[in-house]
Amino acid sequence: MSNEMKIAVEEPVALLDPPETETSAEIAREVLEEVRVAKVEVAGDFILEVGVEEVPAWMIVPALKQLRTTLGDALKKDVQVFGTPRRLTAVVQGLPKNQPDTEELLTGPPKKAPAQAAEAFAKKCGVPITKLETISTPKGEYWSYLKRERGQKTVDLLADLAPKAILGLHWPKTMYWTGKNGPRFIRPIRSLLAIFSGKVVPFEVGGVKASAYTFGHRALGGARMKVTDFEQYQTVLRDNGVILDASERRDRIVGGAKALMPEGCRLRANPGLVDTLVYLTEFPTAALGAFDPSYLTLPEEVLATVMEHHQKYLAVEMEDGRLAPNFIFVMNRGEDASGVVRHGNERVLRARFNDARFFWDVDQKVPLRDRGPMLEKVMFQAKLGSYAAKTARVVELARELAPRFGADVDAAVRAAQLAKTDLTTELVKEFTELQGIVGGLYARHQGESEKAAAAIYDQYKPESMEDSSPKTAEGAALSVADKLDTLREFFRLGWIPTGSKDPFALRRAAQGIVKILADHNADFATAELANTPELRAFFDDRLRFYLRDVRGFAYDGVNAVLATGADRVPNIIGRLEALSIVRPTPDFEPLAAAFKRIKNIVSKVPGDTSFDATLLEAGAEHDLHAAASRINDETRNLTNYEEIVQRTATIRPAVDLFFDKVMVMVDDELVRQNRLGLLRWLLSAFTRVADFSEIVTSKEREQTK
Amino acid sequence: MPLAYQDMLFELQKYWSAQGCVIQQPYDLEVGAGTMCPETFLRVLGPDAYRVAYVQPSRRPNDGRYGENPNRLYKHMQLQVILKPAPSDVQDLYLNSLERIGISLDKHDIKFEEDNWEAPTLGAWGVGWQVMLDGLEISQFTYFQQCGGIDLDPVTVELTYGLERLCAFIQDVDSVYDIQWNPQVKNAPVYTYRQIRWRDEHDLSVYNFDQADVASLWKLFEIHEAEAKRLTELSDPPLLAAHEQVLKCSHVFNLLDARGAISVTERVGMIARVRERAVAVATRWVAPPPALEPEAEVPA
């Protein structure tokens, strides 16, 4: 049976075998065509390539994702996307020739209405009255018409969709190039390839007509090559110096670089830079360059910044992690057989390193400790004065905060005094991204204490939520003091971020503080840092963001823990971790539901947590009290949140039984008040780690769907 | 034999001349960039097509290094090319100009890397790239979007070549001061960039950083600013004269900045003041419709 089926499937394929004569080949092709026509209504592939002047590397992937979504949603098909600096390509395979037909039932006036009404309805439907039908509804008979529409030709759909999809792409910054009324895009569009089943899909963007032609690499390929299908498109690009597939370009870069590594060396990992290089090239080729080892006396931070950040070179390191006097540069071309390109890149790097060395030497003439007054002339913010003024404020904050981090106060204060002085150095003016780091390096070099130097070095950390916090307690104190000053000052001026507007990165500053408090196990609340209700609310908001979006805790868990009034970040995290461990256990959710019920009941009646144990009814009520008391005694002195929550969860059967058997709101005033007191006590005793009533159970989540 | 500096300039100007550009001579006032010259700042405004190229010595007092830094100059030279409207093959035109001076795409690695340009004192910005040649930034390539605070229509493309670094690359020297300026002709002497320009760099660095009289500069700034304002607001304003006053403001501002005379709060305010003057000139330049230029007189 299965054999037969297999043969049936393979039959048409067999016709593809090399035919013996030309005639039979033709027949074979014809037969195959027929087979296909019979089975599907000729499915075709759509290829769209937007040829554009060099798109900034970091924008390509997000643009491709949008393109995939827009086309995929409109065509109800999977879309493959590819991108290089000069082209955004989308391929949709197996599209039908026509879109499906549609039917729409239009309901008209009641049948018993005057004849004019039916005529008007027929007119609206564009048919004679004889074509109308009737439907019966609970309200009676109505005129109706089943409107059938032939599906749009796919080519027409594509001609309409493609320009919208292209111009609908959202870019960080757009331009116009054909005049103010022309299209806006990231860079000028110079070529459009759009074919469906091998035929051009006619449309136009900014004066460029869609065609069946693509173009090659600027130096390695042709300017105009005909495209027939996706496979041939890839081949033709490859033959013309363009590797369409980003992963293949990545392999060429990383694989090529690894193959070039000198003995005992390896690439210094930098995935972000590799990504950039992948989208900065159409035909990447890695090559090895070298520099004079004497430059290795410059700090690695400086060398690496020059190579990676400024020159987009991959750094090379030795087995012990120290930099080697080599680098990898990635060309957008084939091998550099003559070494001309290597020579040029080495020359540029040498000039850069010379600059850095020159700046380093010049900067040592005035040590950081003598640069304080120069900060009078460096603006922090027009309305907030100079960095000298900021420094004075930060010094005081650092003095105040240092003990709370267990930091050496003198070192933290010293670090704060010197922290911003590197802004006056030539090296930082040249390599602004090294602010702080240069200060730290200079401080060490100029004989400041190691603690002060390390704090200065780390003062801007964490620069993002992926970045690490300052390593030392002094660094943490300085970084928090600096960020806190910025927040307080901007808030004082009323410059509070709203919506997407946060030009001074105040959210990042507040999140940075939260992260430092978490990472340094700080025993004080963000609220203590806030000097106004607005800043307090801002910190609270950032704390929730940090817990949910950065640490990934469920939002209801965060609500549950914060509802207890817990305000020490490390402590909050401890509770949340406990909660997420216990949460999947079977007792947990029913317990959360029970606590919610308790809260509901007691919230309606004001009162306290007192009750008279002797008034408790034997059975479920008594048992609940007994279980609760026991668990309460067991957990009272526990410090391990996980254990507390776990033990707390064991009360669940007693609570369930109580609600099953005992009525709280009884008529007897004394009994009712006593029960309410018991429940209030239960609530307060058992929600010390987290207010379980805040937990959204899976049942509730189902209901809201 | 690589091109001498002046030959490189000639070749580039001949190339752009062949592309229909007017070859202008450098503007005879201090400017920080070729963009500030009326041939760019004013020509990009309004609807009329224009193509121009010129070498512009550009003064940036803060970049001076007393002639001691091999790659940094107080006054460097730019080749400024303005194509209005931007032709669709402008990247190819640009790359061909490199071929013209001996930089073959076959042998080198060229990348267009995102670099958007903005001149706050001019109310001007555009998007484009820095052009990287074997890892060296040699040009700025910008599609102007706004100038003097005015949206541009049509869009102009501006190509700015850093001539010293380009020539140092071609001649493969590590210091711009080692660039050979003129070609060897018979027994006539050959000069280096150092011989032609070092003294200029040194003396002007001394002036800019150490000697410029701050009180006088402040007065000059006020004078030029007031004059720009007065001229711009005349009923039939001599706008080119007003623009020159704006350029002088801008240069004096740069000098004050290099002298370290501009305090924290003043800086932003001063940039805004210069921009206000530049925007005023540009605004009057485009609207109402500029008066017709006088007919060229036919020689008798």
Tab-separated table of N, CA, C and O in Angstrom, chain A residues 332-411:
chain	number	residue	atom	x	y	z
A	332	ASN	N	35.069	45.301	2.449
A	332	ASN	CA	33.901	44.987	1.641
A	332	ASN	C	34.392	44.679	0.228
A	332	ASN	O	34.113	45.405	-0.723
A	333	ARG	N	35.154	43.628	0.118
A	333	ARG	CA	35.764	43.261	-1.160
A	333	ARG	C	36.455	41.907	-1.007
A	333	ARG	O	36.402	41.307	0.058
A	334	GLY	N	37.125	41.464	-2.050
A	334	GLY	CA	37.845	40.202	-1.973
A	334	GLY	C	39.203	40.384	-1.329
A	334	GLY	O	39.481	41.424	-0.719
A	335	GLU	N	40.040	39.363	-1.455
A	335	GLU	CA	41.361	39.398	-0.843
A	335	GLU	C	42.150	40.646	-1.245
A	335	GLU	O	42.053	41.122	-2.369
A	336	ASP	N	42.935	41.094	-0.304
A	336	ASP	CA	43.783	42.270	-0.537
A	336	ASP	C	45.172	41.747	-0.900
A	336	ASP	O	46.104	41.804	-0.110
A	337	ALA	N	45.275	41.202	-2.120
A	337	ALA	CA	46.503	40.488	-2.495
A	337	ALA	C	47.737	41.381	-2.419
A	337	ALA	O	48.804	40.961	-1.969
A	338	SER	N	47.591	42.628	-2.814
A	338	SER	CA	48.753	43.515	-2.849
A	338	SER	C	49.096	44.076	-1.472
A	338	SER	O	50.161	44.670	-1.290
A	339	GLY	N	48.185	43.909	-0.513
A	339	GLY	CA	48.447	44.446	0.817
A	339	GLY	C	48.212	45.949	0.923
A	339	GLY	O	48.502	46.556	1.952
A	340	VAL	N	47.659	46.540	-0.124
A	340	VAL	CA	47.421	47.986	-0.136
A	340	VAL	C	46.418	48.382	0.953
A	340	VAL	O	46.612	49.360	1.665
A	341	VAL	N	45.362	47.607	1.066
A	341	VAL	CA	44.319	47.941	2.030
A	341	VAL	C	44.853	47.772	3.451
A	341	VAL	O	44.591	48.592	4.334
A	342	ARG	N	45.614	46.716	3.668
A	342	ARG	CA	46.212	46.502	4.990
A	342	ARG	C	47.124	47.675	5.341
A	342	ARG	O	47.054	48.241	6.430
A	343	HIS	N	47.939	48.055	4.393
A	343	HIS	CA	48.866	49.160	4.604
A	343	HIS	C	48.104	50.418	5.027
A	343	HIS	O	48.490	51.100	5.978
A	344	GLY	N	46.997	50.700	4.320
A	344	GLY	CA	46.198	51.886	4.631
A	344	GLY	C	45.615	51.819	6.027
A	344	GLY	O	45.687	52.779	6.797
A	345	ASN	N	45.056	50.665	6.369
A	345	ASN	CA	44.448	50.521	7.687
A	345	ASN	C	45.489	50.613	8.805
A	345	ASN	O	45.226	51.202	9.851
A	346	GLU	N	46.637	50.036	8.588
A	346	GLU	CA	47.698	50.112	9.601
A	346	GLU	C	48.157	51.560	9.797
A	346	GLU	O	48.432	52.000	10.912
A	347	ARG	N	48.186	52.289	8.702
A	347	ARG	CA	48.608	53.674	8.746
A	347	ARG	C	47.619	54.518	9.570
A	347	ARG	O	48.015	55.331	10.399
A	348	VAL	N	46.328	54.274	9.330
A	348	VAL	CA	45.305	55.014	10.068
A	348	VAL	C	45.399	54.701	11.557
A	348	VAL	O	45.351	55.592	12.408
A	349	LEU	N	45.546	53.426	11.857
A	349	LEU	CA	45.600	53.024	13.262
A	349	LEU	C	46.814	53.648	13.958
A	349	LEU	O	46.729	54.102	15.097
A	350	ARG	N	47.930	53.657	13.260
A	350	ARG	CA	49.147	54.254	13.805
A	350	ARG	C	48.905	55.728	14.159
A	350	ARG	O	49.250	56.189	15.238
A	351	ALA	N	48.252	56.442	13.241
A	351	ALA	CA	47.972	57.859	13.493
A	351	ALA	C	47.071	58.020	14.712
A	351	ALA	O	47.292	58.884	15.560
A	352	ARG	N	46.086	57.161	14.813
A	352	ARG	CA	45.158	57.208	15.941
A	352	ARG	C	45.869	56.933	17.267
A	352	ARG	O	45.638	57.598	18.271
A	353	PHE	N	46.711	55.891	17.234
A	353	PHE	CA	47.457	55.536	18.448
A	353	PHE	C	48.423	56.659	18.827
A	353	PHE	O	48.619	56.955	20.004
A	354	ASN	N	49.034	57.263	17.803
A	354	ASN	CA	49.940	58.385	18.074
A	354	ASN	C	49.206	59.527	18.748
A	354	ASN	O	49.712	60.129	19.691
A	355	ASP	N	48.011	59.796	18.236
A	355	ASP	CA	47.184	60.834	18.847
A	355	ASP	C	46.944	60.511	20.311
A	355	ASP	O	47.118	61.352	21.182
A	356	ALA	N	46.505	59.282	20.552
A	356	ALA	CA	46.168	58.873	21.916
A	356	ALA	C	47.385	59.019	22.818
A	356	ALA	O	47.292	59.536	23.936
A	357	ARG	N	48.536	58.603	22.342
A	357	ARG	CA	49.756	58.688	23.140
A	357	ARG	C	50.106	60.153	23.420
A	357	ARG	O	50.449	60.525	24.541
A	358	PHE	N	49.941	60.973	22.378
A	358	PHE	CA	50.197	62.403	22.506
A	358	PHE	C	49.279	63.014	23.576
A	358	PHE	O	49.718	63.730	24.466
A	359	PHE	N	48.002	62.668	23.495
A	359	PHE	CA	47.042	63.223	24.453
A	359	PHE	C	47.369	62.744	25.868
A	359	PHE	O	47.303	63.509	26.830
A	360	TRP	N	47.714	61.465	25.978
A	360	TRP	CA	48.056	60.916	27.286
A	360	TRP	C	49.213	61.716	27.889
A	360	TRP	O	49.139	62.152	29.047
A	361	ASP	N	50.238	61.914	27.099
A	361	ASP	CA	51.419	62.617	27.610
A	361	ASP	C	51.089	64.061	27.987
A	361	ASP	O	51.504	64.550	29.035
A	362	VAL	N	50.336	64.728	27.112
A	362	VAL	CA	49.972	66.123	27.399
A	362	VAL	C	49.155	66.206	28.686
A	362	VAL	O	49.386	67.069	29.536
A	363	ASP	N	48.227	65.270	28.832
A	363	ASP	CA	47.335	65.301	29.994
A	363	ASP	C	48.083	65.144	31.314
A	363	ASP	O	47.656	65.659	32.343
A	364	GLN	N	49.223	64.411	31.278
A	364	GLN	CA	49.940	64.185	32.543
A	364	GLN	C	50.578	65.468	33.070
A	364	GLN	O	50.939	65.549	34.241
A	365	LYS	N	50.701	66.483	32.202
A	365	LYS	CA	51.325	67.723	32.657
A	365	LYS	C	50.477	68.418	33.723
A	365	LYS	O	50.992	69.143	34.552
A	366	VAL	N	49.167	68.236	33.643
A	366	VAL	CA	48.293	68.777	34.691
A	366	VAL	C	47.518	67.614	35.300
A	366	VAL	O	46.579	67.099	34.690
A	367	PRO	N	47.929	67.165	36.491
A	367	PRO	CA	47.242	66.011	37.094
A	367	PRO	C	45.790	66.351	37.455
A	367	PRO	O	45.439	67.529	37.596
A	368	LEU	N	44.993	65.309	37.599
A	368	LEU	CA	43.571	65.508	37.876
A	368	LEU	C	43.368	66.405	39.098
A	368	LEU	O	42.467	67.235	39.127
A	369	ARG	N	44.233	66.246	40.119
A	369	ARG	CA	44.006	67.000	41.363
A	369	ARG	C	44.110	68.513	41.144
A	369	ARG	O	43.596	69.281	41.939
A	370	ASP	N	44.764	68.915	40.052
A	370	ASP	CA	44.860	70.352	39.769
A	370	ASP	C	43.821	70.837	38.759
A	370	ASP	O	43.837	71.985	38.342
A	371	ARG	N	42.953	69.941	38.380
A	371	ARG	CA	42.009	70.310	37.313
A	371	ARG	C	40.649	70.775	37.828
A	371	ARG	O	39.786	71.155	37.047
A	372	GLY	N	40.447	70.695	39.136
A	372	GLY	CA	39.157	71.081	39.708
A	372	GLY	C	38.639	72.415	39.181
A	372	GLY	O	37.502	72.491	38.682
A	373	PRO	N	39.449	73.481	39.274
A	373	PRO	CA	38.955	74.789	38.836
A	373	PRO	C	38.558	74.818	37.354
A	373	PRO	O	37.703	75.610	36.958
A	374	MET	N	39.192	73.942	36.554
A	374	MET	CA	38.858	73.945	35.121
A	374	MET	C	37.405	73.520	34.879
A	374	MET	O	36.839	73.802	33.828
A	375	LEU	N	36.832	72.844	35.857
A	375	LEU	CA	35.451	72.370	35.678
A	375	LEU	C	34.439	73.511	35.710
A	375	LEU	O	33.292	73.334	35.324
A	376	GLU	N	34.892	74.667	36.193
A	376	GLU	CA	34.001	75.835	36.163
A	376	GLU	C	33.551	76.115	34.739
A	376	GLU	O	32.491	76.675	34.508
A	377	LYS	N	34.402	75.747	33.796
A	377	LYS	CA	34.113	76.094	32.407
A	377	LYS	C	33.469	74.954	31.628
A	377	LYS	O	33.237	75.073	30.432
A	378	VAL	N	33.242	73.841	32.288
A	378	VAL	CA	32.592	72.734	31.594
A	378	VAL	C	31.146	72.686	32.052
A	378	VAL	O	30.866	72.557	33.249
A	379	MET	N	30.257	72.804	31.085
A	379	MET	CA	28.848	72.890	31.435
A	379	MET	C	28.246	71.521	31.715
A	379	MET	O	28.423	70.581	30.957
A	380	PHE	N	27.537	71.422	32.817
A	380	PHE	CA	26.749	70.207	33.064
A	380	PHE	C	25.421	70.363	32.335
A	380	PHE	O	25.052	69.550	31.497
A	381	GLN	N	24.768	71.452	32.624
A	381	GLN	CA	23.517	71.759	31.930
A	381	GLN	C	23.298	73.254	32.132
A	381	GLN	O	23.553	73.778	33.218
A	382	ALA	N	22.828	73.914	31.068
A	382	ALA	CA	22.760	75.376	31.096
A	382	ALA	C	22.093	75.908	32.368
A	382	ALA	O	22.608	76.802	33.021
A	383	LYS	N	20.976	75.334	32.741
A	383	LYS	CA	20.250	75.851	33.891
A	383	LYS	C	20.827	75.355	35.211
A	383	LYS	O	20.462	75.844	36.281
A	384	LEU	N	21.676	74.342	35.125
A	384	LEU	CA	22.165	73.734	36.365
A	384	LEU	C	23.633	74.044	36.620
A	384	LEU	O	24.217	73.549	37.577
A	385	GLY	N	24.208	74.842	35.752
A	385	GLY	CA	25.568	75.291	36.008
A	385	GLY	C	26.636	74.311	35.589
A	385	GLY	O	26.394	73.376	34.815
A	386	SER	N	27.822	74.512	36.120
A	386	SER	CA	29.005	73.803	35.644
A	386	SER	C	29.200	72.472	36.365
A	386	SER	O	28.516	72.155	37.343
A	387	TYR	N	30.166	71.740	35.885
A	387	TYR	CA	30.541	70.494	36.544
A	387	TYR	C	31.225	70.761	37.885
A	387	TYR	O	31.272	69.885	38.736
A	388	ALA	N	31.742	71.978	38.048
A	388	ALA	CA	32.314	72.304	39.355
A	388	ALA	C	31.200	72.316	40.396
A	388	ALA	O	31.341	71.764	41.497
A	389	ALA	N	30.070	72.926	40.015
A	389	ALA	CA	28.933	72.971	40.934
A	389	ALA	C	28.405	71.569	41.190
A	389	ALA	O	28.090	71.197	42.328
A	390	LYS	N	28.328	70.783	40.121
A	390	LYS	CA	27.841	69.406	40.290
A	390	LYS	C	28.767	68.633	41.215
A	390	LYS	O	28.318	67.912	42.096
A	391	THR	N	30.066	68.807	40.988
A	391	THR	CA	31.031	68.089	41.814
A	391	THR	C	30.814	68.390	43.297
A	391	THR	O	30.813	67.482	44.130
A	392	ALA	N	30.606	69.665	43.615
A	392	ALA	CA	30.406	70.029	45.025
A	392	ALA	C	29.206	69.280	45.606
A	392	ALA	O	29.269	68.770	46.734
A	393	ARG	N	28.152	69.188	44.828
A	393	ARG	CA	26.954	68.492	45.328
A	393	ARG	C	27.206	66.996	45.472
A	393	ARG	O	26.811	66.367	46.457
A	394	VAL	N	27.872	66.427	44.449
A	394	VAL	CA	28.091	64.976	44.460
A	394	VAL	C	29.023	64.578	45.614
A	394	VAL	O	28.846	63.525	46.237
A	395	VAL	N	29.982	65.432	45.909
A	395	VAL	CA	30.891	65.140	47.025
A	395	VAL	C	30.087	64.967	48.320
A	395	VAL	O	30.295	64.013	49.079
A	396	GLU	N	29.162	65.876	48.545
A	396	GLU	CA	28.362	65.784	49.773
A	396	GLU	C	27.498	64.522	49.786
A	396	GLU	O	27.382	63.843	50.805
A	397	LEU	N	26.902	64.217	48.636
A	397	LEU	CA	26.080	63.001	48.565
A	397	LEU	C	26.929	61.758	48.778
A	397	LEU	O	26.504	60.809	49.440
A	398	ALA	N	28.119	61.749	48.198
A	398	ALA	CA	28.999	60.581	48.333
A	398	ALA	C	29.389	60.395	49.794
A	398	ALA	O	29.443	59.273	50.316
A	399	ARG	N	29.645	61.506	50.465
A	399	ARG	CA	29.999	61.449	51.885
A	399	ARG	C	28.858	60.815	52.689
A	399	ARG	O	29.064	59.996	53.573
A	400	GLU	N	27.642	61.171	52.311
A	400	GLU	CA	26.455	60.684	53.012
A	400	GLU	C	26.186	59.208	52.699
A	400	GLU	O	25.808	58.425	53.574
A	401	LEU	N	26.382	58.854	51.439
A	401	LEU	CA	26.002	57.508	50.998
A	401	LEU	C	27.074	56.459	51.271
A	401	LEU	O	26.752	55.277	51.452
A	402	ALA	N	28.331	56.867	51.293
A	402	ALA	CA	29.421	55.888	51.396
A	402	ALA	C	29.225	54.906	52.556
A	402	ALA	O	29.344	53.683	52.362
A	403	PRO	N	28.898	55.396	53.768
A	403	PRO	CA	28.761	54.435	54.875
A	403	PRO	C	27.653	53.423	54.622
A	403	PRO	O	27.739	52.272	55.066
A	404	ARG	N	26.646	53.841	53.897
A	404	ARG	CA	25.518	52.942	53.676
A	404	ARG	C	25.882	51.802	52.735
A	404	ARG	O	25.188	50.793	52.684
A	405	PHE	N	26.930	51.990	51.963
A	405	PHE	CA	27.429	50.898	51.113
A	405	PHE	C	28.598	50.192	51.776
A	405	PHE	O	29.241	49.343	51.167
A	406	GLY	N	28.911	50.611	52.993
A	406	GLY	CA	30.078	50.052	53.662
A	406	GLY	C	31.371	50.467	52.977
A	406	GLY	O	32.366	49.741	52.981
A	407	ALA	N	31.338	51.652	52.346
A	407	ALA	CA	32.509	52.100	51.595
A	407	ALA	C	33.428	52.946	52.475
A	407	ALA	O	32.999	53.501	53.492
A	408	ASP	N	34.657	53.026	52.060
A	408	ASP	CA	35.645	53.888	52.703
A	408	ASP	C	35.256	55.345	52.374
A	408	ASP	O	35.316	55.772	51.222
A	409	VAL	N	34.837	56.086	53.378
A	409	VAL	CA	34.281	57.419	53.140
A	409	VAL	C	35.313	58.342	52.488
A	409	VAL	O	35.011	59.052	51.529
A	410	ASP	N	36.522	58.322	53.013
A	410	ASP	CA	37.552	59.220	52.475
A	410	ASP	C	37.803	58.940	50.987
A	410	ASP	O	37.922	59.857	50.182
A	411	ALA	N	37.866	57.644	50.663
A	411	ALA	CA	38.139	57.279	49.263
A	411	ALA	C	36.978	57.686	48.366
A	411	ALA	O	37.182	58.190	47.256
